[in-house]
PDB file of C-alpha atoms in Angstrom:
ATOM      1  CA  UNK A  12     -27.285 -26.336  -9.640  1.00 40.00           C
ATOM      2  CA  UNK A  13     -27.397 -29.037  -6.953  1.00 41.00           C
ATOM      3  CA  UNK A  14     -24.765 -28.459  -3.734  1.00 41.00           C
ATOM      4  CA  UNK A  15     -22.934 -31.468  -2.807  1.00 43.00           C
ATOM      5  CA  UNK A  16     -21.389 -31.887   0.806  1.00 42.00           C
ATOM      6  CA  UNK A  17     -21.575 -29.780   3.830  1.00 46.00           C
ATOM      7  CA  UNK A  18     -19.371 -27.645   5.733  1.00 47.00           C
ATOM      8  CA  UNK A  19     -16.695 -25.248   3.614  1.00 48.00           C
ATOM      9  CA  UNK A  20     -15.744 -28.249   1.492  1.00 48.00           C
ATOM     10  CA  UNK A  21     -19.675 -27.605  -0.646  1.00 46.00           C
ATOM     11  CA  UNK A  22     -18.874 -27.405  -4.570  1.00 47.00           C
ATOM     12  CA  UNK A  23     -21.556 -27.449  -7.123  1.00 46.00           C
ATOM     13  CA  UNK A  24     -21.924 -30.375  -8.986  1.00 49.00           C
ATOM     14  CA  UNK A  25     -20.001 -30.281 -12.569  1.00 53.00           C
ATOM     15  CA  UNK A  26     -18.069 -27.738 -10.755  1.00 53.00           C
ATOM     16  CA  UNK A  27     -14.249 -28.805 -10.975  1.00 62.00           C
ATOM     17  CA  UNK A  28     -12.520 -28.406  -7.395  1.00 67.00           C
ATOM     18  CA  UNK A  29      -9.262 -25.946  -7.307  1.00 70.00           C
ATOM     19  CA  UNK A  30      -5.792 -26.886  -7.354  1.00 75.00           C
ATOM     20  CA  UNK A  31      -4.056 -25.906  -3.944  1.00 73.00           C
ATOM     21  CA  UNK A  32      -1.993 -23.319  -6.369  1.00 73.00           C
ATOM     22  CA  UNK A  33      -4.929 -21.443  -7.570  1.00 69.00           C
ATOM     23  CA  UNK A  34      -6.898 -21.468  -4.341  1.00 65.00           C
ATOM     24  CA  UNK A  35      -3.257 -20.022  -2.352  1.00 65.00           C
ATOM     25  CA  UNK A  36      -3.409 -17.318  -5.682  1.00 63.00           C
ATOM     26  CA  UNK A  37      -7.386 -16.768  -4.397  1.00 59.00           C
ATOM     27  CA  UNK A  38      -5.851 -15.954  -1.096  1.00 59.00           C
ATOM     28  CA  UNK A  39      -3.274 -14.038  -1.839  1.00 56.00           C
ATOM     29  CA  UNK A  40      -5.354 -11.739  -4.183  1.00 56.00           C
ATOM     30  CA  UNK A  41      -7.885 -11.790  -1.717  1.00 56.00           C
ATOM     31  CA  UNK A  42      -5.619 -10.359   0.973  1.00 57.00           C
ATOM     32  CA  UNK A  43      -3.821  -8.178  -1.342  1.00 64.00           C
ATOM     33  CA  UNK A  44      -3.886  -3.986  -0.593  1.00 67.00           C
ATOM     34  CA  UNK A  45      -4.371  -2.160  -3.903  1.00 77.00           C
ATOM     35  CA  UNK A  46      -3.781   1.469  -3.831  1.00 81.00           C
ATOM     36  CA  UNK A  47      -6.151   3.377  -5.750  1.00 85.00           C
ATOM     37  CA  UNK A  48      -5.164   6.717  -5.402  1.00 88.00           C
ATOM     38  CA  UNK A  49      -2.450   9.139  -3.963  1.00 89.00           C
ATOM     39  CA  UNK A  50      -2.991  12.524  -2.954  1.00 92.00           C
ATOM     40  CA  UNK A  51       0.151  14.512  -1.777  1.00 91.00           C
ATOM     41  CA  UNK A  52      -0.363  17.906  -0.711  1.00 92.00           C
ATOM     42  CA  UNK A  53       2.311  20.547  -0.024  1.00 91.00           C
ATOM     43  CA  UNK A  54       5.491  18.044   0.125  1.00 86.00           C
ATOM     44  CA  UNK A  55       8.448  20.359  -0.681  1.00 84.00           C
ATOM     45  CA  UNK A  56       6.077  23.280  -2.168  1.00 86.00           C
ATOM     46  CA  UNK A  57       4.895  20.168  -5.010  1.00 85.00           C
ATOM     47  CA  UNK A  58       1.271  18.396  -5.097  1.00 89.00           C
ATOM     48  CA  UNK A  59       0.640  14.955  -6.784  1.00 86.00           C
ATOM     49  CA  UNK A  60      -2.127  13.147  -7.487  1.00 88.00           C
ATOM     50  CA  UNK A  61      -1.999   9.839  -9.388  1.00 85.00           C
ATOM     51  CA  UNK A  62      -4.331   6.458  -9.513  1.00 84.00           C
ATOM     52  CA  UNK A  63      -1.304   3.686  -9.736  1.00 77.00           C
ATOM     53  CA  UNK A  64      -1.473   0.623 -11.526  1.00 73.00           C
ATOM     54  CA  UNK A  65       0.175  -2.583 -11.097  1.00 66.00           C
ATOM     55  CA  UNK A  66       3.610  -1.389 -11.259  1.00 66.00           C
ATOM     56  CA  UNK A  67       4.498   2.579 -12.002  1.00 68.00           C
ATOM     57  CA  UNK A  68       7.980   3.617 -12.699  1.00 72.00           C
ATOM     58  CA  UNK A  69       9.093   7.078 -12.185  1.00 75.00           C
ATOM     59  CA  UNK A  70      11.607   8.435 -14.731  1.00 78.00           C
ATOM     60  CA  UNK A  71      13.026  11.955 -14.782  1.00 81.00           C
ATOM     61  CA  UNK A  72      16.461  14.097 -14.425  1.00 83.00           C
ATOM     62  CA  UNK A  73      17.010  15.341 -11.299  1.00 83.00           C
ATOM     63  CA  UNK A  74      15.257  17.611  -9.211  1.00 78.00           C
ATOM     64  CA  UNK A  75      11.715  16.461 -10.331  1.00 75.00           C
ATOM     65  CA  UNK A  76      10.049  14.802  -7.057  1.00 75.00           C
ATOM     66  CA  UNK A  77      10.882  10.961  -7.926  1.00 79.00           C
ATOM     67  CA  UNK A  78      12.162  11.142  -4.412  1.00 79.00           C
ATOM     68  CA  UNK A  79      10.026  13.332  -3.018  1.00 81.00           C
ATOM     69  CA  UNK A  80       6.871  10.877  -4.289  1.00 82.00           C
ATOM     70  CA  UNK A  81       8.485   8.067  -2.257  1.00 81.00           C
ATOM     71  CA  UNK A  82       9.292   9.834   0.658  1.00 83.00           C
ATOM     72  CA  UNK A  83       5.397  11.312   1.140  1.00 85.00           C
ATOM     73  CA  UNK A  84       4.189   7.761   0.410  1.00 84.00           C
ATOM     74  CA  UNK A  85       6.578   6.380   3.084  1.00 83.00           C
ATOM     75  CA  UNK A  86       4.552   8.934   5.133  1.00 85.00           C
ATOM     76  CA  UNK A  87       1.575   8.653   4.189  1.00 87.00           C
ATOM     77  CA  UNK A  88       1.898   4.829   4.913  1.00 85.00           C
ATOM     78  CA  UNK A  89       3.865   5.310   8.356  1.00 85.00           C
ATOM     79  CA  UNK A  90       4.136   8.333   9.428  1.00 84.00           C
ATOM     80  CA  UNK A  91       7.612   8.242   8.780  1.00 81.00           C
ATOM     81  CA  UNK A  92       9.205  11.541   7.808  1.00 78.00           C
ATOM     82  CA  UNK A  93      12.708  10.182   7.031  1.00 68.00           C
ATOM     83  CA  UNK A  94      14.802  13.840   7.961  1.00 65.00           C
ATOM     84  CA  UNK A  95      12.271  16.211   5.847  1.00 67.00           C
ATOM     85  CA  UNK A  96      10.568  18.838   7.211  1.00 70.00           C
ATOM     86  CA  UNK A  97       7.328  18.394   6.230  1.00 74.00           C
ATOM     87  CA  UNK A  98       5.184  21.539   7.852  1.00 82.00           C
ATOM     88  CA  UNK A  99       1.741  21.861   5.887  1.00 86.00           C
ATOM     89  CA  UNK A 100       2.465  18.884   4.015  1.00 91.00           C
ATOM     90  CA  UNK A 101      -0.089  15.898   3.778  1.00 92.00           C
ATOM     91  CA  UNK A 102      -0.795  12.664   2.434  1.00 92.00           C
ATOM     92  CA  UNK A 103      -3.983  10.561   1.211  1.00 92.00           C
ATOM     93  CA  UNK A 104      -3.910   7.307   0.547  1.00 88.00           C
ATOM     94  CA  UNK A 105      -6.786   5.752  -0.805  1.00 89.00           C
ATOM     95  CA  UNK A 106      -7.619   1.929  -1.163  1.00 83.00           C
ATOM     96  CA  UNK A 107     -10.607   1.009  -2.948  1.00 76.00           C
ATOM     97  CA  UNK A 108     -11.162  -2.387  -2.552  1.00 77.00           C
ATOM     98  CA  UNK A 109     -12.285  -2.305   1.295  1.00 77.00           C
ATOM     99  CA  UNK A 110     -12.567   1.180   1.110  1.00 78.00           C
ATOM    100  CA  UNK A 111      -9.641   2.599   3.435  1.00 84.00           C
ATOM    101  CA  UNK A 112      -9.122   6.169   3.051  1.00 89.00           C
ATOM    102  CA  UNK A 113      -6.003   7.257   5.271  1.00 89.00           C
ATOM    103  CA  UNK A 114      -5.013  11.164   5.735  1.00 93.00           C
ATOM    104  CA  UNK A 115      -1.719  12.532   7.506  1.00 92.00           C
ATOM    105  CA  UNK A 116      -1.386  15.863   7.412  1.00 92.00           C
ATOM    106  CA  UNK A 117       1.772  17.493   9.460  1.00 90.00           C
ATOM    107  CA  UNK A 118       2.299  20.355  11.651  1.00 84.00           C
ATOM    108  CA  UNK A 119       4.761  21.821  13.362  1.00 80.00           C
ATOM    109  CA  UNK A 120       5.675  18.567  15.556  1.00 81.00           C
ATOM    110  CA  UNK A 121       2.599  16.849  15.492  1.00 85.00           C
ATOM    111  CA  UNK A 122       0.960  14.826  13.107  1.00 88.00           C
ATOM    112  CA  UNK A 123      -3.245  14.938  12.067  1.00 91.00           C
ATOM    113  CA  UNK A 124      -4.258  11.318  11.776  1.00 91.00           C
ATOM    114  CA  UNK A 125      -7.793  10.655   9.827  1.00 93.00           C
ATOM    115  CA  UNK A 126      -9.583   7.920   8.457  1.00 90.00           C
ATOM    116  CA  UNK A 127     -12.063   8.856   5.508  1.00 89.00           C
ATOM    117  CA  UNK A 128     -10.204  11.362   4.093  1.00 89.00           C
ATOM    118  CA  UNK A 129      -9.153  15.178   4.578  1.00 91.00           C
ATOM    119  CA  UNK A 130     -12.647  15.677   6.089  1.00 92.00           C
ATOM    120  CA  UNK A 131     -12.998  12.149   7.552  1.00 91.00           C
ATOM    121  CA  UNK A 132     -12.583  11.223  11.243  1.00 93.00           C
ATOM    122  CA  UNK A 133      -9.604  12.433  13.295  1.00 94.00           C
ATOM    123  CA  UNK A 134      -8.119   9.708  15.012  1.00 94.00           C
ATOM    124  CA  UNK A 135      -4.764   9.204  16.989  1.00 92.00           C
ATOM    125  CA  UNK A 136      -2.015   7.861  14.891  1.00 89.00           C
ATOM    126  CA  UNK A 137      -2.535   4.569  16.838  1.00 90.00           C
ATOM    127  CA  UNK A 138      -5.719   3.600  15.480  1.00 91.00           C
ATOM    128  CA  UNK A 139      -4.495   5.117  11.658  1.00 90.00           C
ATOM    129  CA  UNK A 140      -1.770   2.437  12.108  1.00 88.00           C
ATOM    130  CA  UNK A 141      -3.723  -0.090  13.199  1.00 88.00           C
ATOM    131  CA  UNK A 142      -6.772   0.334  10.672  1.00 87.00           C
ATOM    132  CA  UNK A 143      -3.773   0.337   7.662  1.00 84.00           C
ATOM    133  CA  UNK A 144      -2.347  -3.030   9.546  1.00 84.00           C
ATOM    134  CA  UNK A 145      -5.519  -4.705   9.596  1.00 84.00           C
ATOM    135  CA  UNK A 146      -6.428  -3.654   5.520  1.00 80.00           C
ATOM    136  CA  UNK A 147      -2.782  -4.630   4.551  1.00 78.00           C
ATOM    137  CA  UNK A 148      -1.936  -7.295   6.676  1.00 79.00           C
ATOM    138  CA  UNK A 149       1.225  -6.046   7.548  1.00 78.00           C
ATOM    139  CA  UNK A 150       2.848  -4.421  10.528  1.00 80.00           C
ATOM    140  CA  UNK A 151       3.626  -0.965  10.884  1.00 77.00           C
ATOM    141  CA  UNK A 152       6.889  -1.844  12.017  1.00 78.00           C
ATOM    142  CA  UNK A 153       7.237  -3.918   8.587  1.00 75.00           C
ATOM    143  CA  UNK A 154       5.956  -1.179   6.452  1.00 74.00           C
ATOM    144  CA  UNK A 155       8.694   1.148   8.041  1.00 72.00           C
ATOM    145  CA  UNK A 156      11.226  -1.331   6.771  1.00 67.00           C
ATOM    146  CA  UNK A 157       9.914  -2.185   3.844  1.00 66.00           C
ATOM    147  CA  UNK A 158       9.512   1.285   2.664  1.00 66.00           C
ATOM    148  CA  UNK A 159      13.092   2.266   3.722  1.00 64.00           C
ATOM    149  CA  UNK A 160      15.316   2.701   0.828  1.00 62.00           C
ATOM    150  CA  UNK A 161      18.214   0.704   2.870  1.00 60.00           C
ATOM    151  CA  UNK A 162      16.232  -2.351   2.186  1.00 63.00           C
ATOM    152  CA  UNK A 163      17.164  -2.017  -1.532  1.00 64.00           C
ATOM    153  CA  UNK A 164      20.170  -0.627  -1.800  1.00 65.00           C
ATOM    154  CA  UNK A 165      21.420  -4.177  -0.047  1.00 69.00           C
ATOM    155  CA  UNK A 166      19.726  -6.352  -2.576  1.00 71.00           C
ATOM    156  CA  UNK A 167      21.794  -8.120  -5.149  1.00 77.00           C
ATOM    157  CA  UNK A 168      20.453  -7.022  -9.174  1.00 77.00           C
ATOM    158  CA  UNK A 169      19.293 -10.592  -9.637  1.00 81.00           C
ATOM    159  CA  UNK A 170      17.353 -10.781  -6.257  1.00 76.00           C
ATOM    160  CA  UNK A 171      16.281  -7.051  -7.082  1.00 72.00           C
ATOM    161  CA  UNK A 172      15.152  -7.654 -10.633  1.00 75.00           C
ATOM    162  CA  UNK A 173      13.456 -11.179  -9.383  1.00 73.00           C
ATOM    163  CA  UNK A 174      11.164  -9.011  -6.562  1.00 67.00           C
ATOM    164  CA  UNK A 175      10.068  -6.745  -9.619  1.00 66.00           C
ATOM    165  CA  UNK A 176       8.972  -9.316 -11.905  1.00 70.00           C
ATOM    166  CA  UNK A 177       6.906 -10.459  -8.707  1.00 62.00           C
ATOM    167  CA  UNK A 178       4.563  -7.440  -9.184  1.00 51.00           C
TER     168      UNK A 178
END
């Protein structure tokens, strides 16, 4: 293969140059956080563990932990507790991509921030949010609000049922 050009506009020769739609759909996948694994410990006397896929749906009678699932994520992701007491509970959350690995584990009134896992680094909850902002690309402050139920219950079925076929 020969390289034509210079600079970040190179392409090999024969090689056909992206459409601005596929390279933005480069980026975006690029950028994207994919969750690899869950690990909820202790949240309302339950554990979970579960490697989710694309999209996962959650279907049961009441009572089961649908709620409960969400709520430790929220967590997990925030450090939002959302009203539940969550004493001995914790949360991993494990990204495999760019290998984050983020642990909250709560106690009394404080919260046990690592990075690496149950037996990674302990680290002030700070530097957990910042490490999940950087991986994710989004704020803290937008994951709290995106991971609120509120933000749902507002959305009209069309808009709701459009954001799903997103994923």
């Amino acid at each position: 293969s020969r390289f034509l050009g210079r600079g970040k506009n190179w392409k090999i020769k024969g090689q056909k140059k992206k459409s601005k739609k596929q390279r933005r759909k480069q980026k975006q996948e690029e950028n994207d956080m994919k969750i690899s694994k869950i690990r909820i410990m202790n949240w309302k006397k339950r554990n979970f563990e579960f490697s989710p896929e694309k999209l996962n749906y959650c279907f049961h009678q009441n009572g089961y932990g649908k709620t409960s699932i969400l709520d430790a994520l929220r967590y997990g992701l925030t450090g939002n507790l959302s009203g539940y007491e969550a004493d001995g509970s914790a949360v991993e959350v494990v990204e495999g991509s760019r290998g984050l690995d983020i642990y909250r584990a709560h106690s009394g009134t404080s919260t046990v921030c690592k990075t690496g896992g149950p037996q990674g680094k302990k680290v002030t909850e700070k530097v957990l949010n910042k490490v999940l902002s950087d991986v994710s690309g989004i704020s803290v402050e937008n994951l709290k609000l995106l991971s609120s139920g509120d933000i749902f219950s507002h959305m009209k079925p069309d808009d709701f049922l459009a954001l799903l076929l997103e994923f």
